[in-house]
mmCIF file of C-alpha atoms in Angstrom:
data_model
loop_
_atom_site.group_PDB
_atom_site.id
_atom_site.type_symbol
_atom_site.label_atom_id
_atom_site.label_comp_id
_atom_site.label_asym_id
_atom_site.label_seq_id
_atom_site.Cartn_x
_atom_site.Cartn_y
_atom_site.Cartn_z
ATOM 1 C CA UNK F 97 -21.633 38.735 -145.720
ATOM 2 C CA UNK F 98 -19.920 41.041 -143.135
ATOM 3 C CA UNK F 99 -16.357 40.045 -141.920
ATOM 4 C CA UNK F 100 -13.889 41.340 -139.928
ATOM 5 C CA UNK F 101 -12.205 43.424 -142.709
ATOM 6 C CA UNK F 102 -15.130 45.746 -142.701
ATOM 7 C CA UNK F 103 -14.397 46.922 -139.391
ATOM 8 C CA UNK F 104 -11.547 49.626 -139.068
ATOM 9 C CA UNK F 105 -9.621 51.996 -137.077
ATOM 10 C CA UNK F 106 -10.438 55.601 -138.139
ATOM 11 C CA UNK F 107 -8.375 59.226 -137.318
ATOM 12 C CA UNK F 108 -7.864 62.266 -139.420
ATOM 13 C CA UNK F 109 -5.821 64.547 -140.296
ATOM 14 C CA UNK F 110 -6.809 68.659 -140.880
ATOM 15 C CA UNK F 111 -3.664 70.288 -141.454
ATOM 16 C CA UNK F 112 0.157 68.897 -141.688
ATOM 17 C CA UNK F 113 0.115 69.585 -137.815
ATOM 18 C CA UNK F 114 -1.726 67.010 -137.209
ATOM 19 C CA UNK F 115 0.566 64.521 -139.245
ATOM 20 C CA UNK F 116 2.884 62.765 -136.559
ATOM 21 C CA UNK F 117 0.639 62.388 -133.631
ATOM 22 C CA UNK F 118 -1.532 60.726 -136.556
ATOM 23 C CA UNK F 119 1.202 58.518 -137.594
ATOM 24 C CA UNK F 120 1.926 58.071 -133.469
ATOM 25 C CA UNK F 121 -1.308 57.034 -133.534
ATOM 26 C CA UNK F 122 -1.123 54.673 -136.068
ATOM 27 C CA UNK F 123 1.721 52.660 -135.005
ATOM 28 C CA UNK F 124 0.777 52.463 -131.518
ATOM 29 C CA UNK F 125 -2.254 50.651 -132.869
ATOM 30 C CA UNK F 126 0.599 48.347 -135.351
ATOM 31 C CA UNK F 127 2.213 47.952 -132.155
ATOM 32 C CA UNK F 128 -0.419 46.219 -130.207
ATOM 33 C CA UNK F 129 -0.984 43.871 -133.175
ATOM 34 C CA UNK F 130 -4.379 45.484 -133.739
ATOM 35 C CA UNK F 131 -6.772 42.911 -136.604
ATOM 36 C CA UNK F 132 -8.188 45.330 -137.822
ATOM 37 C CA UNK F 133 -7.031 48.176 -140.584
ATOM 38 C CA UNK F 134 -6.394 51.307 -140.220
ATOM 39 C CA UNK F 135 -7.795 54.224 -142.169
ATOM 40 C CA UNK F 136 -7.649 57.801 -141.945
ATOM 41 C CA UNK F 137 -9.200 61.283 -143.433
ATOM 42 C CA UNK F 138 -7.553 63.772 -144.823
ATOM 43 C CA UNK F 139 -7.988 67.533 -145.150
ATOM 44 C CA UNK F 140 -7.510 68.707 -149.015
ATOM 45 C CA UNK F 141 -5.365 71.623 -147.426
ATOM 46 C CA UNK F 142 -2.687 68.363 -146.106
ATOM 47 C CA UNK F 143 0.298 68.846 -148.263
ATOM 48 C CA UNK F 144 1.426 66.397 -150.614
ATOM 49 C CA UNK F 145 4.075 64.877 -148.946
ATOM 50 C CA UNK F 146 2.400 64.900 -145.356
ATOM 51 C CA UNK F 147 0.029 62.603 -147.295
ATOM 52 C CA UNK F 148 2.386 59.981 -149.096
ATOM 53 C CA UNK F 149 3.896 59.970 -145.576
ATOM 54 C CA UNK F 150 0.178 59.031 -144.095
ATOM 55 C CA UNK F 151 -0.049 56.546 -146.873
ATOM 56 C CA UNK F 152 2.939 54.477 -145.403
ATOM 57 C CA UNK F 153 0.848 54.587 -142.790
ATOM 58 C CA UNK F 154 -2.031 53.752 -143.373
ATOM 59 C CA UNK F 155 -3.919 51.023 -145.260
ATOM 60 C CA UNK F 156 -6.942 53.553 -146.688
ATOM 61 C CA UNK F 157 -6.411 57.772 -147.184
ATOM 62 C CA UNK F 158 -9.528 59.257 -147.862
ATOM 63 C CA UNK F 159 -10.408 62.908 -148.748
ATOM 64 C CA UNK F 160 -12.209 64.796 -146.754
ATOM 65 C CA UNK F 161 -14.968 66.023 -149.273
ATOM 66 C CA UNK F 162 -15.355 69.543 -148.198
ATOM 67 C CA UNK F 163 -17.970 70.116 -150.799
ATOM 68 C CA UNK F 164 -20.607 68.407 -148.988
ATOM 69 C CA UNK F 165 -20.008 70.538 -145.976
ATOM 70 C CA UNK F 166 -23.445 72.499 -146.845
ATOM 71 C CA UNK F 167 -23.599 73.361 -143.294
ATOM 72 C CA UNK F 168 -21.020 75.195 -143.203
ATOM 73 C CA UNK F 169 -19.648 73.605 -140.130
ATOM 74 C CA UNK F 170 -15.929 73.432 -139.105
ATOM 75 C CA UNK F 171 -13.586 70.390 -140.072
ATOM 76 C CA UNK F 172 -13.122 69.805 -136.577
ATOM 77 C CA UNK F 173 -17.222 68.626 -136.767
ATOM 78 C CA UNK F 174 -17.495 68.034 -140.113
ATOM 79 C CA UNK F 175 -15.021 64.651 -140.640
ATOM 80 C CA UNK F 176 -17.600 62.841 -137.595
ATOM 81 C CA UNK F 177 -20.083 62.959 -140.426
ATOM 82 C CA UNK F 178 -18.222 62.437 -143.195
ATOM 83 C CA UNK F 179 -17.014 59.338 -141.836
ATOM 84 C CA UNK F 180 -20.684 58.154 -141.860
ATOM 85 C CA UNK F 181 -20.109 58.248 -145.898
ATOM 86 C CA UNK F 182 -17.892 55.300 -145.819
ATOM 87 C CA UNK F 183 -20.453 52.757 -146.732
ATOM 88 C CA UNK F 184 -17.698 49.917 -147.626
ATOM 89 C CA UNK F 185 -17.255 49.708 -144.082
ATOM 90 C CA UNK F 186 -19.150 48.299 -141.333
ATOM 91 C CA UNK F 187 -18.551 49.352 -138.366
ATOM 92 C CA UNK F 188 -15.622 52.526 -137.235
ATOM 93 C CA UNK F 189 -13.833 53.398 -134.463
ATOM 94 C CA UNK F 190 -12.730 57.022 -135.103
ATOM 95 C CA UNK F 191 -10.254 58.254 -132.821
ATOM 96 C CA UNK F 192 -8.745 61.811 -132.454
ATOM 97 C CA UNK F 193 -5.152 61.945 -133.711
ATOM 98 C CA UNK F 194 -3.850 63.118 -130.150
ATOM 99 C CA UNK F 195 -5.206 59.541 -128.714
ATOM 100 C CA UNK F 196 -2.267 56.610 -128.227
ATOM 101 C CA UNK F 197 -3.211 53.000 -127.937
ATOM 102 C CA UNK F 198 -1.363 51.179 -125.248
ATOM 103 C CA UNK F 199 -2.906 47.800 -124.776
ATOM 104 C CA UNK F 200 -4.716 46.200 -127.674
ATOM 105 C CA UNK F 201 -8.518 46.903 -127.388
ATOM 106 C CA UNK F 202 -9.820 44.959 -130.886
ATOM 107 C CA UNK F 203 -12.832 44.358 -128.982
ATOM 108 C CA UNK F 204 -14.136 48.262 -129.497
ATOM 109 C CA UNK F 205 -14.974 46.611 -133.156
ATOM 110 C CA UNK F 206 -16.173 43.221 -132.463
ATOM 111 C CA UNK F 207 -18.621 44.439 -129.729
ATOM 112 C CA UNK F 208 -22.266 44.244 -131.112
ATOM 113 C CA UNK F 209 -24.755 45.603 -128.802
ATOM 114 C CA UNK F 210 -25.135 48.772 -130.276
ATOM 115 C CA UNK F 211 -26.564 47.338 -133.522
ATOM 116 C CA UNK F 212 -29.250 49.959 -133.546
ATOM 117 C CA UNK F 213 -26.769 53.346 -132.364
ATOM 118 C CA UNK F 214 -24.872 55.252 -134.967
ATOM 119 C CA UNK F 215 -22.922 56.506 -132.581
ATOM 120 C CA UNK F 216 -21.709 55.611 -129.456
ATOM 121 C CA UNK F 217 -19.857 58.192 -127.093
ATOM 122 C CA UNK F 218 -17.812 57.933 -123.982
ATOM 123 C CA UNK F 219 -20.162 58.379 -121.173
ATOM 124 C CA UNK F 220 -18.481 61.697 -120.285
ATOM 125 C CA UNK F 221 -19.662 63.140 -123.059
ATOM 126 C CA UNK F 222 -16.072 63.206 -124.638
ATOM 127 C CA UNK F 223 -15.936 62.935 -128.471
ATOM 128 C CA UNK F 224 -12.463 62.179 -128.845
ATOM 129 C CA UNK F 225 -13.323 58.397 -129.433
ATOM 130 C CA UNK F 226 -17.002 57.649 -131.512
ATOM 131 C CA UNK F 227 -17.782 54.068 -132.549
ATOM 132 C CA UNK F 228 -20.194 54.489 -135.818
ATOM 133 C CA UNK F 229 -21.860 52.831 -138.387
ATOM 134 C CA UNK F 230 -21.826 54.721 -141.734
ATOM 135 C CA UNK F 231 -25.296 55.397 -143.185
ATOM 136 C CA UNK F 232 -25.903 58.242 -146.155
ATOM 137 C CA UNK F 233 -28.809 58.540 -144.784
ATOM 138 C CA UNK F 234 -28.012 59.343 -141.258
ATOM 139 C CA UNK F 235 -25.424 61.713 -142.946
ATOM 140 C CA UNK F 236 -27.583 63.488 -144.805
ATOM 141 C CA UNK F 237 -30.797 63.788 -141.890
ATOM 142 C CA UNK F 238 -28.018 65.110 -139.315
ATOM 143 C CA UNK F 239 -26.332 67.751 -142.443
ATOM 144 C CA UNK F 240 -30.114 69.019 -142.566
ATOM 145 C CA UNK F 241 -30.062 69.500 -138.434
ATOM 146 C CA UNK F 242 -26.948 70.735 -138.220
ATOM 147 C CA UNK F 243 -27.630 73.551 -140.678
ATOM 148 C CA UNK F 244 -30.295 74.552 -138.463
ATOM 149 C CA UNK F 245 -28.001 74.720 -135.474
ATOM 150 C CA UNK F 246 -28.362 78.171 -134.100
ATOM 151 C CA UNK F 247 -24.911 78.244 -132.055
ATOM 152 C CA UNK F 248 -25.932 74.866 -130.736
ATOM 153 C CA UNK F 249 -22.873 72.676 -130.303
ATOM 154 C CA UNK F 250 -22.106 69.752 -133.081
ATOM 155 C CA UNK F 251 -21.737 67.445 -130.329
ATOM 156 C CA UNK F 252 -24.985 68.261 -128.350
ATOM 157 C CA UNK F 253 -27.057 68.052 -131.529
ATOM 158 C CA UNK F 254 -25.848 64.577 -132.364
ATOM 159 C CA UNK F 255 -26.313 63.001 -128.846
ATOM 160 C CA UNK F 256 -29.854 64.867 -128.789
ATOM 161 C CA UNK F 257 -30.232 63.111 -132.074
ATOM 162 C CA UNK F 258 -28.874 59.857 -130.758
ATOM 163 C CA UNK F 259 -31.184 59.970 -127.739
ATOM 164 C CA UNK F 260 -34.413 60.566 -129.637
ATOM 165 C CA UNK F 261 -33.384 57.884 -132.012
ATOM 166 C CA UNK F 262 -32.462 54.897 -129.389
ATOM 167 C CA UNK F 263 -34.444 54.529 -125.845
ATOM 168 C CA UNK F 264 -31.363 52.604 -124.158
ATOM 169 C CA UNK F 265 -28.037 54.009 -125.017
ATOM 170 C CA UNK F 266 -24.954 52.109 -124.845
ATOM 171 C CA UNK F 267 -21.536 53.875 -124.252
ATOM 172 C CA UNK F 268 -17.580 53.776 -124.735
ATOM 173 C CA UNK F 269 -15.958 52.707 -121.068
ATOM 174 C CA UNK F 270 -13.798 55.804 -119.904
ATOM 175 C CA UNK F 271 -10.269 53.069 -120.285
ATOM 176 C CA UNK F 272 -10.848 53.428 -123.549
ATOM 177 C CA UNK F 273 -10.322 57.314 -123.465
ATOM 178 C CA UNK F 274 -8.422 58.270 -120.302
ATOM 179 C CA UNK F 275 -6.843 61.926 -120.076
ATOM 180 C CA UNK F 276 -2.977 61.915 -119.335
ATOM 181 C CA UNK F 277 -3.930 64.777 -116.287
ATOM 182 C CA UNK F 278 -6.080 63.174 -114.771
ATOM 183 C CA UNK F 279 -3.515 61.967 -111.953
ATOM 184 C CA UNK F 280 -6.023 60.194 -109.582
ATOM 185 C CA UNK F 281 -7.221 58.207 -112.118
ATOM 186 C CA UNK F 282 -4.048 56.816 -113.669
ATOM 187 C CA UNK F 283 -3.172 56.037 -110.258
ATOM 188 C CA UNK F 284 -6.126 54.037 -109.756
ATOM 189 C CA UNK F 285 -6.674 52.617 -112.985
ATOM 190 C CA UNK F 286 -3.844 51.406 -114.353
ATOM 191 C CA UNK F 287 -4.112 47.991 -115.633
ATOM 192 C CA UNK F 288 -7.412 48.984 -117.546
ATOM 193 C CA UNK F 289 -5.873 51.899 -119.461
ATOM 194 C CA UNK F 290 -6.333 50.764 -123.167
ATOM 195 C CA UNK F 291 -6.473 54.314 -124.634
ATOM 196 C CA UNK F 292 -5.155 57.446 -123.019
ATOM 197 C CA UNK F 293 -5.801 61.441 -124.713
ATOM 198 C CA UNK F 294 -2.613 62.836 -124.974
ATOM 199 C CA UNK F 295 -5.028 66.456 -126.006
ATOM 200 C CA UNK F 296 -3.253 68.417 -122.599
ATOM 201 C CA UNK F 297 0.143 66.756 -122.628
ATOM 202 C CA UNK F 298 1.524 68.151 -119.039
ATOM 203 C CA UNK F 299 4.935 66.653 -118.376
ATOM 204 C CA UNK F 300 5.138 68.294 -115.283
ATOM 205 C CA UNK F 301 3.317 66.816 -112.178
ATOM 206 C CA UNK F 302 2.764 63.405 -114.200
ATOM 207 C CA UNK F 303 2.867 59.899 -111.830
ATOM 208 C CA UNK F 304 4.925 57.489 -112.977
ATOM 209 C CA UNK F 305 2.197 55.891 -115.491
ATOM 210 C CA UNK F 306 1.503 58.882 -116.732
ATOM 211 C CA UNK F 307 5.307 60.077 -117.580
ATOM 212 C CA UNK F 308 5.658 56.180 -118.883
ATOM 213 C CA UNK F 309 3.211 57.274 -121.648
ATOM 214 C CA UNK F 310 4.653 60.190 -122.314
ATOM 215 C CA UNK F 311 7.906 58.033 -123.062
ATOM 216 C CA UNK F 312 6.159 55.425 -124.722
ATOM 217 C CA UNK F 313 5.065 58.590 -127.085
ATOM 218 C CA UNK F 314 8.157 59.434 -127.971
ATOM 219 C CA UNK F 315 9.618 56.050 -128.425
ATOM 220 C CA UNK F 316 6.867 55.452 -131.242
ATOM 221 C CA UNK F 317 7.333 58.762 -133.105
ATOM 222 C CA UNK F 318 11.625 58.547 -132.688
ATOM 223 C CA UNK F 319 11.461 55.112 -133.712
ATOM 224 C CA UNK F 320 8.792 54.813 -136.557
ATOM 225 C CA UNK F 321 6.860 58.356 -137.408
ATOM 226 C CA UNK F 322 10.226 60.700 -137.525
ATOM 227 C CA UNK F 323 12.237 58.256 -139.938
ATOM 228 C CA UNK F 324 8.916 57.493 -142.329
ATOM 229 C CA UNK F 325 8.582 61.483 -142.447
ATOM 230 C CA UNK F 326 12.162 62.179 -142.644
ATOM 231 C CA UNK F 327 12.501 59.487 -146.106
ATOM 232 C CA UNK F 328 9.435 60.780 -147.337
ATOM 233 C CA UNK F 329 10.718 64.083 -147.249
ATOM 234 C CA UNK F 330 13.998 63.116 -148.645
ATOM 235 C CA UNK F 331 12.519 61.216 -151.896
ATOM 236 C CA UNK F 332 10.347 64.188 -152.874
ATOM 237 C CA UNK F 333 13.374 66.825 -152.869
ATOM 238 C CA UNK F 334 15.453 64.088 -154.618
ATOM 239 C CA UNK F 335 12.468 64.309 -157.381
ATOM 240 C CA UNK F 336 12.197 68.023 -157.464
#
């Protein structure tokens, strides 16, 4: 029987640059008193203490299992398919570590009119937010494609894929992934921004949502990311 624990918030992490807007991430999502748990991937090449820091975190760190990479493909593509190998979930919503959660948006997992889409984009095509449901053998018929890619985008191949595989697509609303530049549209749509992209953070020429953000950033990572990393940090030299 399914339940609501099988459902999770997904990011990752490729390098130890990618550590506190990860953690950012994270407790924006603790902040809007998410359901769900939160889980995250991690690049072998993460150092040790980036990852006891993600740990504190997070409620599952899993490895990013390069090995199975046979088509050759760069992290940056490879961890949307690996996440399809995490059969003791249900249902993810992977989200791009840059991404910060402002108004809780549980119902991203609870939705169920895709029952019959792997993946569900944005409609603009943007990949920073994927809703998925893992399958081996999805992960292993779109490893064989991919290897066979000529130059072809990751991202084109899998919504070519997507499209052959499911005559009516559904898709992720754009609140859920609104880009902190895009002035006109903060202006406009401010009470349904549930997710913004922090991937082109321009403090200049920001409106007043936008630079509001931008603080609520910062308040997140001062508050809860920069003290976690800054203990973490202190225990290991303590132990060295």
């Amino acid at each position: 029987m399914k339940t609501s624990g099988n459902r999770v918030w997904l990011t990752y992490v490729l390098s130890d640059s990618d550590v506190p807007n990860a953690l950012t991430l994270c407790f924006s999502l603790r902040r809007v008193l998410t359901s769900r748990r939160l889980a995250v991937i991690v690049s072998p090449k993460v150092s040790r203490v980036s990852r006891e820091a993600l740990s504190y975190g997070f409620d599952f760190v899993f490895t990013l299992d390069e090995e199975r990479n046979t088509a050759g493909l760069e992290n940056e593509d490879f961890v949307k398919l690996f996440a399809l190998t995490l059969q003791g979930f249900e249902k993810c919503v992977m989200l791009s570590p840059n991404m910060l959660v402002v108004k809780n948006c549980d119902e991203l997992l609870d939705k169920e009119e895709d029952v019959q889409q792997t993946f569900v984009f944005a409609e603009n095509g943007d990949s920073s937010i994927l809703r998925l449901r893992p399958s081996l053998q999805v992960f292993n018929c779109l490893l064989k494609q991919l290897a066979k890619r000529n130059g072809t985008g990751v991202d084109s191949i899998l919504k070519k894929w997507l499209s052959d595989q499911t005559s009516q697509l559904t898709f992720i609303d754009d609140k859920y992934n609104q880009h902190l530049h895009e002035k006109a549209s903060f202006l406009r749509e401010e009470k349904n921004i549930a997710i913004v992209n922090l991937k082109n953070k321009t403090p200049h020429e920001l409106d007043y949502v936008g630079e509001m953000v931008l603080q609520l950033w910062k308040s997140i990572y001062d508050k809860s990311v920069l003290p976690l990393l800054n203990a973490v940090a202190n225990v290991r030299n303590q132990l060295l």
